[in-house]
PDB file of C-alpha atoms in Angstrom:
ATOM      1  CA  MET A 982      93.430 121.616  56.149  1.00 48.00           C
ATOM      2  CA  LYS A 983      89.971 123.003  57.146  1.00 47.00           C
ATOM      3  CA  ARG A 984      91.566 124.608  60.168  1.00 49.00           C
ATOM      4  CA  GLY A 985      94.143 126.400  58.105  1.00 54.00           C
ATOM      5  CA  LEU A 986      91.397 127.564  55.837  1.00 51.00           C
ATOM      6  CA  PHE A 987      89.446 128.904  58.789  1.00 49.00           C
ATOM      7  CA  VAL A 988      92.403 130.844  60.064  1.00 51.00           C
ATOM      8  CA  ILE A 989      93.013 132.368  56.600  1.00 53.00           C
ATOM      9  CA  VAL A 990      89.329 133.472  56.366  1.00 50.00           C
ATOM     10  CA  VAL A 991      89.357 135.003  59.864  1.00 50.00           C
ATOM     11  CA  LEU A 992      92.643 136.949  59.063  1.00 55.00           C
ATOM     12  CA  PHE A 993      91.179 138.078  55.751  1.00 53.00           C
ATOM     13  CA  LEU A 994      88.052 139.375  57.315  1.00 50.00           C
ATOM     14  CA  LEU A 995      90.062 141.204  60.053  1.00 52.00           C
ATOM     15  CA  LEU A 996      92.464 142.711  57.642  1.00 53.00           C
ATOM     16  CA  ALA A 997      89.630 143.920  55.352  1.00 51.00           C
ATOM     17  CA  GLY A 998      88.749 146.174  58.194  1.00 51.00           C
ATOM     18  CA  CYS A 999      92.281 147.532  58.442  1.00 52.00           C
ATOM     19  CA  ALA A1000      92.011 148.796  54.872  1.00 45.00           C
ATOM     20  CA  ALA A1001      88.895 150.883  55.451  1.00 45.00           C
ATOM     21  CA  LYS A1002      89.339 154.597  55.994  1.00 39.00           C
ATOM     22  CA  ASP A1003      86.011 155.756  57.480  1.00 36.00           C
ATOM     23  CA  GLU A1004      86.033 156.773  61.066  1.00 37.00           C
ATOM     24  CA  GLN A1005      83.399 154.194  62.045  1.00 37.00           C
ATOM     25  CA  THR A1006      85.619 151.281  60.841  1.00 34.00           C
ATOM     26  CA  SER A1007      88.721 152.877  62.192  1.00 36.00           C
ATOM     27  CA  GLY A1008      87.075 153.103  65.645  1.00 36.00           C
ATOM     28  CA  ALA A1009      86.044 149.387  65.563  1.00 34.00           C
ATOM     29  CA  MET A1010      89.650 148.503  64.618  1.00 36.00           C
ATOM     30  CA  GLU A1011      91.217 150.304  67.406  1.00 37.00           C
ATOM     31  CA  GLU A1012      89.331 147.813  69.715  1.00 34.00           C
ATOM     32  CA  MET A1013      90.965 144.897  67.922  1.00 37.00           C
ATOM     33  CA  THR A1014      94.257 146.220  67.045  1.00 43.00           C
ATOM     34  CA  GLU A1015      97.220 147.041  69.550  1.00 45.00           C
ATOM     35  CA  SER A1016      99.800 149.461  68.298  1.00 48.00           C
ATOM     36  CA  HIS A1017     103.037 150.408  70.076  1.00 48.00           C
ATOM     37  CA  GLY A1018     106.199 152.008  69.320  1.00 47.00           C
ATOM     38  CA  HIS A1019     107.643 155.450  69.265  1.00 48.00           C
ATOM     39  CA  GLY A1020     107.110 158.594  67.071  1.00 54.00           C
ATOM     40  CA  ASP A1021     105.707 157.638  63.720  1.00 68.00           C
ATOM     41  CA  VAL A1022     106.923 154.081  64.019  1.00 75.00           C
ATOM     42  CA  LYS A1023     104.730 151.380  65.482  1.00 78.00           C
ATOM     43  CA  ILE A1024     104.048 147.641  65.579  1.00 86.00           C
ATOM     44  CA  THR A1025     100.512 146.647  64.653  1.00 82.00           C
ATOM     45  CA  LYS A1026      99.143 143.513  66.459  1.00 84.00           C
ATOM     46  CA  HIS A1027      95.896 141.955  65.791  1.00 81.00           C
ATOM     47  CA  PHE A1028      96.160 138.623  67.786  1.00 82.00           C
ATOM     48  CA  ASP A1029      97.119 137.857  71.129  1.00 81.00           C
ATOM     49  CA  GLU A1030      99.251 134.786  70.286  1.00 85.00           C
ATOM     50  CA  SER A1031     101.004 136.144  67.250  1.00 91.00           C
ATOM     51  CA  LEU A1032     104.633 137.216  66.864  1.00 94.00           C
ATOM     52  CA  THR A1033     105.261 140.808  65.965  1.00 94.00           C
ATOM     53  CA  MET A1034     108.453 142.652  64.827  1.00 93.00           C
ATOM     54  CA  LEU A1035     109.608 145.689  63.036  1.00 95.00           C
ATOM     55  CA  THR A1036     111.885 145.168  60.195  1.00 96.00           C
ATOM     56  CA  ASP A1037     115.582 146.190  60.557  1.00 96.00           C
ATOM     57  CA  LYS A1038     115.116 149.706  58.950  1.00 95.00           C
ATOM     58  CA  ASN A1039     111.815 150.255  60.572  1.00 94.00           C
ATOM     59  CA  LEU A1040     110.086 150.390  57.171  1.00 95.00           C
ATOM     60  CA  PHE A1041     107.504 147.550  57.887  1.00 96.00           C
ATOM     61  CA  SER A1042     105.607 146.090  60.732  1.00 95.00           C
ATOM     62  CA  LEU A1043     105.229 142.247  60.571  1.00 96.00           C
ATOM     63  CA  GLU A1044     102.806 140.051  62.406  1.00 95.00           C
ATOM     64  CA  MET A1045     103.266 136.191  62.096  1.00 94.00           C
ATOM     65  CA  VAL A1046     100.452 133.909  62.887  1.00 92.00           C
ATOM     66  CA  ILE A1047     101.108 130.088  63.248  1.00 91.00           C
ATOM     67  CA  PRO A1048      97.883 128.120  62.677  1.00 86.00           C
ATOM     68  CA  ALA A1049      99.377 125.018  64.354  1.00 82.00           C
ATOM     69  CA  LYS A1050     100.432 127.351  67.395  1.00 86.00           C
ATOM     70  CA  GLN A1051     104.107 126.325  67.016  1.00 88.00           C
ATOM     71  CA  LEU A1052     106.503 125.158  64.342  1.00 90.00           C
ATOM     72  CA  SER A1053     107.713 121.531  64.226  1.00 85.00           C
ATOM     73  CA  MET A1054     110.043 119.449  62.311  1.00 80.00           C
ATOM     74  CA  GLY A1055     108.406 118.765  59.030  1.00 78.00           C
ATOM     75  CA  VAL A1056     106.165 120.873  56.778  1.00 81.00           C
ATOM     76  CA  ASN A1057     104.686 124.061  58.332  1.00 85.00           C
ATOM     77  CA  THR A1058     102.406 126.923  57.296  1.00 89.00           C
ATOM     78  CA  VAL A1059     102.417 130.417  58.602  1.00 92.00           C
ATOM     79  CA  GLU A1060     100.580 133.721  57.927  1.00 94.00           C
ATOM     80  CA  ILE A1061     102.282 137.005  57.733  1.00 95.00           C
ATOM     81  CA  ILE A1062     100.511 140.379  58.041  1.00 94.00           C
ATOM     82  CA  VAL A1063     102.517 143.211  56.653  1.00 95.00           C
ATOM     83  CA  HIS A1064     101.883 146.954  57.490  1.00 93.00           C
ATOM     84  CA  HIS A1065     103.888 150.102  56.976  1.00 92.00           C
ATOM     85  CA  ALA A1066     105.655 151.034  60.174  1.00 88.00           C
ATOM     86  CA  SER A1067     103.671 154.287  60.065  1.00 86.00           C
ATOM     87  CA  GLY A1068     100.438 152.448  59.684  1.00 83.00           C
ATOM     88  CA  GLY A1069      98.466 151.158  56.662  1.00 87.00           C
ATOM     89  CA  ASP A1070      98.397 147.727  54.880  1.00 89.00           C
ATOM     90  CA  VAL A1071     101.147 146.774  52.482  1.00 93.00           C
ATOM     91  CA  PRO A1072      99.478 144.900  49.491  1.00 93.00           C
ATOM     92  CA  GLN A1073     101.162 143.574  46.391  1.00 94.00           C
ATOM     93  CA  ALA A1074     104.610 143.304  48.182  1.00 95.00           C
ATOM     94  CA  GLU A1075     107.260 140.938  47.150  1.00 95.00           C
ATOM     95  CA  LEU A1076     107.592 138.732  50.220  1.00 96.00           C
ATOM     96  CA  THR A1077     110.342 136.070  50.719  1.00 96.00           C
ATOM     97  CA  VAL A1078     110.689 133.640  53.693  1.00 96.00           C
ATOM     98  CA  THR A1079     113.914 131.761  54.049  1.00 95.00           C
ATOM     99  CA  PRO A1080     114.241 129.041  56.725  1.00 94.00           C
ATOM    100  CA  TRP A1081     117.646 128.991  58.366  1.00 94.00           C
ATOM    101  CA  MET A1082     119.423 127.034  60.942  1.00 91.00           C
ATOM    102  CA  PRO A1083     122.222 129.135  62.394  1.00 90.00           C
ATOM    103  CA  SER A1084     123.954 126.626  64.514  1.00 87.00           C
ATOM    104  CA  MET A1085     124.266 124.280  61.416  1.00 83.00           C
ATOM    105  CA  GLY A1086     125.029 127.026  58.844  1.00 85.00           C
ATOM    106  CA  HIS A1087     122.401 125.787  56.392  1.00 85.00           C
ATOM    107  CA  GLY A1088     118.848 126.429  55.124  1.00 84.00           C
ATOM    108  CA  VAL A1089     116.550 123.985  53.210  1.00 81.00           C
ATOM    109  CA  MET A1090     116.397 122.803  49.665  1.00 74.00           C
ATOM    110  CA  GLN A1091     112.526 123.431  49.184  1.00 76.00           C
ATOM    111  CA  LYS A1092     111.509 127.058  49.019  1.00 84.00           C
ATOM    112  CA  PRO A1093     108.473 128.170  50.922  1.00 88.00           C
ATOM    113  CA  VAL A1094     105.522 129.207  48.615  1.00 88.00           C
ATOM    114  CA  VAL A1095     104.070 132.710  49.374  1.00 91.00           C
ATOM    115  CA  THR A1096     100.486 133.571  48.293  1.00 90.00           C
ATOM    116  CA  GLU A1097      98.901 137.001  48.788  1.00 89.00           C
ATOM    117  CA  ARG A1098      95.475 136.902  50.238  1.00 85.00           C
ATOM    118  CA  GLY A1099      94.693 140.683  50.297  1.00 86.00           C
ATOM    119  CA  GLY A1100      94.663 143.265  52.905  1.00 84.00           C
ATOM    120  CA  GLY A1101      98.311 142.925  53.692  1.00 90.00           C
ATOM    121  CA  LEU A1102      97.936 139.223  54.492  1.00 92.00           C
ATOM    122  CA  TYR A1103     100.431 136.633  52.968  1.00 94.00           C
ATOM    123  CA  SER A1104     100.223 132.907  53.382  1.00 91.00           C
ATOM    124  CA  VAL A1105     103.484 131.069  53.500  1.00 91.00           C
ATOM    125  CA  ASP A1106     103.257 127.336  52.655  1.00 87.00           C
ATOM    126  CA  ASN A1107     105.766 124.504  52.349  1.00 84.00           C
ATOM    127  CA  VAL A1108     108.070 125.850  55.241  1.00 88.00           C
ATOM    128  CA  VAL A1109     110.099 122.709  55.650  1.00 84.00           C
ATOM    129  CA  LEU A1110     112.116 122.356  58.793  1.00 84.00           C
ATOM    130  CA  SER A1111     114.265 119.248  58.297  1.00 77.00           C
ATOM    131  CA  MET A1112     115.483 118.685  61.916  1.00 78.00           C
ATOM    132  CA  THR A1113     114.873 119.750  65.460  1.00 80.00           C
ATOM    133  CA  GLY A1114     116.675 122.657  67.088  1.00 86.00           C
ATOM    134  CA  HIS A1115     117.201 126.462  66.686  1.00 92.00           C
ATOM    135  CA  TRP A1116     115.563 127.702  63.500  1.00 94.00           C
ATOM    136  CA  GLN A1117     115.179 131.182  62.034  1.00 95.00           C
ATOM    137  CA  LEU A1118     112.552 132.433  59.514  1.00 97.00           C
ATOM    138  CA  GLN A1119     114.300 135.253  57.530  1.00 97.00           C
ATOM    139  CA  VAL A1120     111.694 137.597  56.063  1.00 97.00           C
ATOM    140  CA  LYS A1121     112.369 140.097  53.216  1.00 97.00           C
ATOM    141  CA  VAL A1122     109.731 142.621  52.152  1.00 97.00           C
ATOM    142  CA  ALA A1123     110.191 144.552  48.897  1.00 96.00           C
ATOM    143  CA  LYS A1124     107.525 147.147  47.858  1.00 94.00           C
ATOM    144  CA  ASP A1125     108.086 149.752  45.171  1.00 92.00           C
ATOM    145  CA  ASP A1126     111.644 151.123  45.887  1.00 92.00           C
ATOM    146  CA  LYS A1127     111.568 150.040  49.469  1.00 93.00           C
ATOM    147  CA  GLU A1128     113.067 146.864  50.935  1.00 96.00           C
ATOM    148  CA  ASP A1129     113.707 145.624  54.424  1.00 97.00           C
ATOM    149  CA  THR A1130     114.317 142.437  56.390  1.00 97.00           C
ATOM    150  CA  ALA A1131     113.547 140.830  59.708  1.00 97.00           C
ATOM    151  CA  VAL A1132     114.402 137.620  61.490  1.00 97.00           C
ATOM    152  CA  PHE A1133     111.937 135.613  63.636  1.00 97.00           C
ATOM    153  CA  ASN A1134     113.748 133.202  65.880  1.00 96.00           C
ATOM    154  CA  PHE A1135     112.383 129.865  67.113  1.00 95.00           C
ATOM    155  CA  PRO A1136     115.008 128.361  69.529  1.00 92.00           C
ATOM    156  CA  GLU A1137     113.364 125.006  70.235  1.00 87.00           C
ATOM    157  CA  VAL A1138     111.657 123.516  67.220  1.00 87.00           C
ATOM    158  CA  LYS A1139     110.738 119.843  68.132  1.00 82.00           C
ATOM    159  CA  ALA A1140     109.732 116.819  66.245  1.00 69.00           C
ATOM    160  CA  MET A1141     106.299 116.855  65.016  1.00 59.00           C
ATOM    161  CA  GLY A1142     104.576 117.119  68.410  1.00 47.00           C
ATOM    162  CA  HIS A1143     106.445 114.221  69.906  1.00 44.00           C
ATOM    163  CA  GLU A1144     107.681 114.992  73.563  1.00 43.00           C
ATOM    164  CA  HIS A1145     111.015 113.747  74.952  1.00 40.00           C
ATOM    165  CA  ALA A1146     109.000 111.603  77.315  1.00 39.00           C
ATOM    166  CA  MET A1147     108.131 109.334  74.499  1.00 41.00           C
ATOM    167  CA  MET A1148     111.655 108.286  74.075  1.00 45.00           C
ATOM    168  CA  HIS A1149     112.276 104.568  74.038  1.00 45.00           C
ATOM    169  CA  ALA A1150     108.489 103.980  74.047  1.00 50.00           C
ATOM    170  CA  PRO A1151     107.421 101.137  71.741  1.00 60.00           C
ATOM    171  CA  PRO A1152     105.610 101.913  68.473  1.00 69.00           C
ATOM    172  CA  PRO A1153     101.777 101.353  68.541  1.00 73.00           C
ATOM    173  CA  LYS A1154     100.834  97.831  67.918  1.00 77.00           C
ATOM    174  CA  ASP A1155      98.191  98.643  65.151  1.00 80.00           C
ATOM    175  CA  LEU A1156     100.610 100.570  62.846  1.00 86.00           C
ATOM    176  CA  ASP A1157      99.787 100.540  59.117  1.00 89.00           C
ATOM    177  CA  TYR A1158     102.844  99.755  57.076  1.00 92.00           C
ATOM    178  CA  ALA A1159     101.127 100.115  53.661  1.00 95.00           C
ATOM    179  CA  THR A1160     103.274 101.450  50.863  1.00 95.00           C
ATOM    180  CA  MET A1161     100.243 103.103  49.098  1.00 96.00           C
ATOM    181  CA  LYS A1162      97.846 105.494  50.896  1.00 95.00           C
ATOM    182  CA  MET A1163      95.441 108.236  50.273  1.00 95.00           C
ATOM    183  CA  THR A1164      96.488 111.832  51.622  1.00 92.00           C
ATOM    184  CA  ALA A1165      94.816 113.003  54.803  1.00 88.00           C
ATOM    185  CA  ASN A1166      92.123 115.021  52.873  1.00 88.00           C
ATOM    186  CA  ASN A1167      91.796 112.422  50.113  1.00 92.00           C
ATOM    187  CA  ALA A1168      93.085 114.829  47.388  1.00 92.00           C
ATOM    188  CA  TYR A1169      95.871 112.335  46.273  1.00 95.00           C
ATOM    189  CA  ASN A1170      96.903 108.693  46.109  1.00 96.00           C
ATOM    190  CA  VAL A1171     100.514 108.200  46.919  1.00 97.00           C
ATOM    191  CA  MET A1172     102.724 105.063  46.459  1.00 97.00           C
ATOM    192  CA  TYR A1173     106.438 104.763  47.397  1.00 97.00           C
ATOM    193  CA  LYS A1174     109.057 102.100  46.765  1.00 95.00           C
ATOM    194  CA  SER A1175     112.738 101.916  47.399  1.00 94.00           C
ATOM    195  CA  ILE A1176     114.904 101.957  44.311  1.00 94.00           C
ATOM    196  CA  GLY A1177     117.484  99.095  44.650  1.00 85.00           C
ATOM    197  CA  GLY A1178     115.413  96.923  46.977  1.00 86.00           C
ATOM    198  CA  GLN A1179     115.465  96.622  50.772  1.00 87.00           C
ATOM    199  CA  ILE A1180     116.254  99.622  52.815  1.00 89.00           C
ATOM    200  CA  ARG A1181     119.437  99.397  54.801  1.00 87.00           C
ATOM    201  CA  ILE A1182     120.752 101.385  57.755  1.00 88.00           C
ATOM    202  CA  ASN A1183     123.134 104.243  57.064  1.00 88.00           C
ATOM    203  CA  ARG A1184     122.986 103.822  53.418  1.00 91.00           C
ATOM    204  CA  ILE A1185     121.952 106.767  51.215  1.00 92.00           C
ATOM    205  CA  HIS A1186     119.363 105.490  48.744  1.00 93.00           C
ATOM    206  CA  SER A1187     116.496 106.758  46.432  1.00 95.00           C
ATOM    207  CA  TRP A1188     112.811 106.262  46.443  1.00 96.00           C
ATOM    208  CA  GLU A1189     110.265 106.425  43.665  1.00 96.00           C
ATOM    209  CA  LEU A1190     106.904 108.172  44.362  1.00 96.00           C
ATOM    210  CA  THR A1191     103.792 107.595  42.194  1.00 96.00           C
ATOM    211  CA  ILE A1192     101.146 110.419  42.809  1.00 97.00           C
ATOM    212  CA  ASN A1193      97.606 110.223  41.285  1.00 96.00           C
ATOM    213  CA  ASP A1194      94.579 112.494  42.040  1.00 94.00           C
ATOM    214  CA  ALA A1195      91.309 111.127  43.637  1.00 93.00           C
ATOM    215  CA  ALA A1196      90.054 110.252  40.294  1.00 94.00           C
ATOM    216  CA  GLY A1197      93.167 108.148  39.489  1.00 94.00           C
ATOM    217  CA  GLN A1198      94.788 110.554  36.989  1.00 94.00           C
ATOM    218  CA  PRO A1199      98.617 111.094  37.185  1.00 95.00           C
ATOM    219  CA  VAL A1200      99.700 114.267  39.045  1.00 94.00           C
ATOM    220  CA  ASN A1201     102.762 115.587  37.052  1.00 92.00           C
ATOM    221  CA  ASP A1202     103.332 119.022  38.195  1.00 88.00           C
ATOM    222  CA  ALA A1203     103.235 118.747  42.042  1.00 89.00           C
ATOM    223  CA  MET A1204     105.510 120.555  44.444  1.00 86.00           C
ATOM    224  CA  VAL A1205     106.570 117.631  46.673  1.00 88.00           C
ATOM    225  CA  THR A1206     108.382 117.526  49.977  1.00 85.00           C
ATOM    226  CA  VAL A1207     109.492 114.509  51.897  1.00 88.00           C
ATOM    227  CA  VAL A1208     110.425 114.606  55.657  1.00 85.00           C
ATOM    228  CA  GLY A1209     111.477 111.705  57.860  1.00 86.00           C
ATOM    229  CA  ASP A1210     110.896 111.425  61.556  1.00 82.00           C
ATOM    230  CA  MET A1211     111.840 108.964  64.243  1.00 82.00           C
ATOM    231  CA  PRO A1212     109.136 109.485  67.028  1.00 76.00           C
ATOM    232  CA  GLU A1213     110.797 107.269  69.571  1.00 73.00           C
ATOM    233  CA  HIS A1214     113.875 109.398  69.578  1.00 73.00           C
ATOM    234  CA  GLY A1215     112.694 112.854  68.558  1.00 66.00           C
ATOM    235  CA  HIS A1216     115.000 113.272  65.398  1.00 71.00           C
ATOM    236  CA  GLY A1217     114.661 113.047  61.707  1.00 77.00           C
ATOM    237  CA  LEU A1218     116.757 112.231  58.764  1.00 81.00           C
ATOM    238  CA  PRO A1219     120.307 113.651  58.693  1.00 82.00           C
ATOM    239  CA  THR A1220     119.786 114.479  55.040  1.00 82.00           C
ATOM    240  CA  GLN A1221     117.508 116.739  53.126  1.00 79.00           C
ATOM    241  CA  PRO A1222     115.859 114.566  50.368  1.00 86.00           C
ATOM    242  CA  GLU A1223     115.764 116.114  46.952  1.00 88.00           C
ATOM    243  CA  ILE A1224     112.691 115.466  44.706  1.00 90.00           C
ATOM    244  CA  THR A1225     112.908 115.330  40.793  1.00 91.00           C
ATOM    245  CA  LYS A1226     109.928 114.884  38.512  1.00 91.00           C
ATOM    246  CA  VAL A1227     110.436 111.743  36.252  1.00 90.00           C
ATOM    247  CA  GLY A1228     108.493 112.266  32.978  1.00 80.00           C
ATOM    248  CA  ALA A1229     104.754 111.641  32.954  1.00 84.00           C
ATOM    249  CA  GLY A1230     102.665 109.165  34.922  1.00 91.00           C
ATOM    250  CA  GLY A1231     102.900 110.959  38.158  1.00 94.00           C
ATOM    251  CA  LEU A1232     106.422 109.643  38.853  1.00 96.00           C
ATOM    252  CA  TYR A1233     108.904 111.399  41.152  1.00 96.00           C
ATOM    253  CA  ARG A1234     112.366 110.430  42.282  1.00 95.00           C
ATOM    254  CA  VAL A1235     113.462 111.145  45.744  1.00 94.00           C
ATOM    255  CA  ASP A1236     117.242 111.169  46.274  1.00 94.00           C
ATOM    256  CA  GLY A1237     119.108 111.466  49.535  1.00 91.00           C
ATOM    257  CA  MET A1238     117.143 109.115  51.805  1.00 93.00           C
ATOM    258  CA  LYS A1239     119.092 107.833  54.781  1.00 91.00           C
ATOM    259  CA  PHE A1240     117.855 106.017  57.929  1.00 92.00           C
ATOM    260  CA  THR A1241     120.483 106.073  60.710  1.00 88.00           C
ATOM    261  CA  MET A1242     118.854 103.708  63.268  1.00 87.00           C
ATOM    262  CA  PRO A1243     116.810 100.546  63.216  1.00 89.00           C
ATOM    263  CA  GLY A1244     113.215 100.910  64.445  1.00 87.00           C
ATOM    264  CA  TRP A1245     110.114 102.882  63.791  1.00 89.00           C
ATOM    265  CA  TRP A1246     110.294 105.729  61.320  1.00 89.00           C
ATOM    266  CA  VAL A1247     107.600 108.041  59.867  1.00 89.00           C
ATOM    267  CA  VAL A1248     108.052 109.482  56.423  1.00 91.00           C
ATOM    268  CA  THR A1249     105.654 112.372  55.412  1.00 89.00           C
ATOM    269  CA  VAL A1250     105.022 113.156  51.837  1.00 90.00           C
ATOM    270  CA  SER A1251     103.513 116.736  51.317  1.00 86.00           C
ATOM    271  CA  ILE A1252     101.934 117.617  48.008  1.00 88.00           C
ATOM    272  CA  MET A1253     100.835 120.902  46.539  1.00 84.00           C
ATOM    273  CA  VAL A1254      99.311 121.524  43.379  1.00 86.00           C
ATOM    274  CA  ASP A1255      97.585 124.803  42.209  1.00 81.00           C
ATOM    275  CA  GLY A1256      97.264 125.800  45.772  1.00 70.00           C
ATOM    276  CA  VAL A1257      95.752 122.528  46.912  1.00 77.00           C
ATOM    277  CA  HIS A1258      98.026 121.092  49.660  1.00 79.00           C
ATOM    278  CA  ASP A1259      97.734 117.603  51.365  1.00 85.00           C
ATOM    279  CA  SER A1260      99.946 115.083  52.881  1.00 87.00           C
ATOM    280  CA  VAL A1261     100.321 111.489  53.850  1.00 89.00           C
ATOM    281  CA  SER A1262     102.561 109.637  56.410  1.00 90.00           C
ATOM    282  CA  PHE A1263     104.108 106.239  55.882  1.00 93.00           C
ATOM    283  CA  ASN A1264     105.258 104.026  58.771  1.00 92.00           C
ATOM    284  CA  LEU A1265     108.451 102.076  58.316  1.00 91.00           C
ATOM    285  CA  ASN A1266     110.015  99.476  60.387  1.00 89.00           C
ATOM    286  CA  ILE A1267     113.804  99.618  59.538  1.00 87.00           C
ATOM    287  CA  LEU A1268     115.821  96.492  60.452  1.00 83.00           C
TER     288      LEU A1268
END
């Protein structure tokens, strides 16, 4: 989380320079910014490892930065910098990002959350990729009476950093199988239980999540995402779990859980409340 915040700060400071109009600032930006294209249309690039693209009608220049360096199965965050194709920041735009899996013909149930940071910079959280394979991030930018789209392709999204060389490797001996844990940055306490008792292979079932904050108070208005991963085999759940708030008390129902193989599974619960994002992973031994 700290790393993501650092990336946002760096991006924001850099883009603040883009908005300055005086010659001294413009000269400094020329050293940091690479622009290429033809005529009055150009792609503006600030970072060596970023992905850049003109929108389909050449109205906007998009630059995508992935803080984790690459997308993986699970919950991701990206930063998108929007410029006019002729130059200049695009603040206060309506930006939508849609994950799409072309080979499967489907997207995702959970919508990414877009937050404007200023200077043409937009953070996109809760980018949920539910399985490995070829994914697209379809971006639409609307500003005033102009609207345009672009598609970023990611041909080989893999499972949460697990390499194929790990296939058939046994799980670590010191795995924690606790059903209640604090999230990685201690923002939330999360407990799960399977509704209906023991989890069985190849049966769709539901979970109940209880989420409290660090002070022990119920968290009732969270955006929750659940993603399953089988590290030994490099694949996840065949379903896309759907989360529903259940009254008060920090209770949430997760429908559509299905484990297709026996063995070690990792289920990651991501939580966002008022811009505060944190996550926790539970280990399961499915028999």
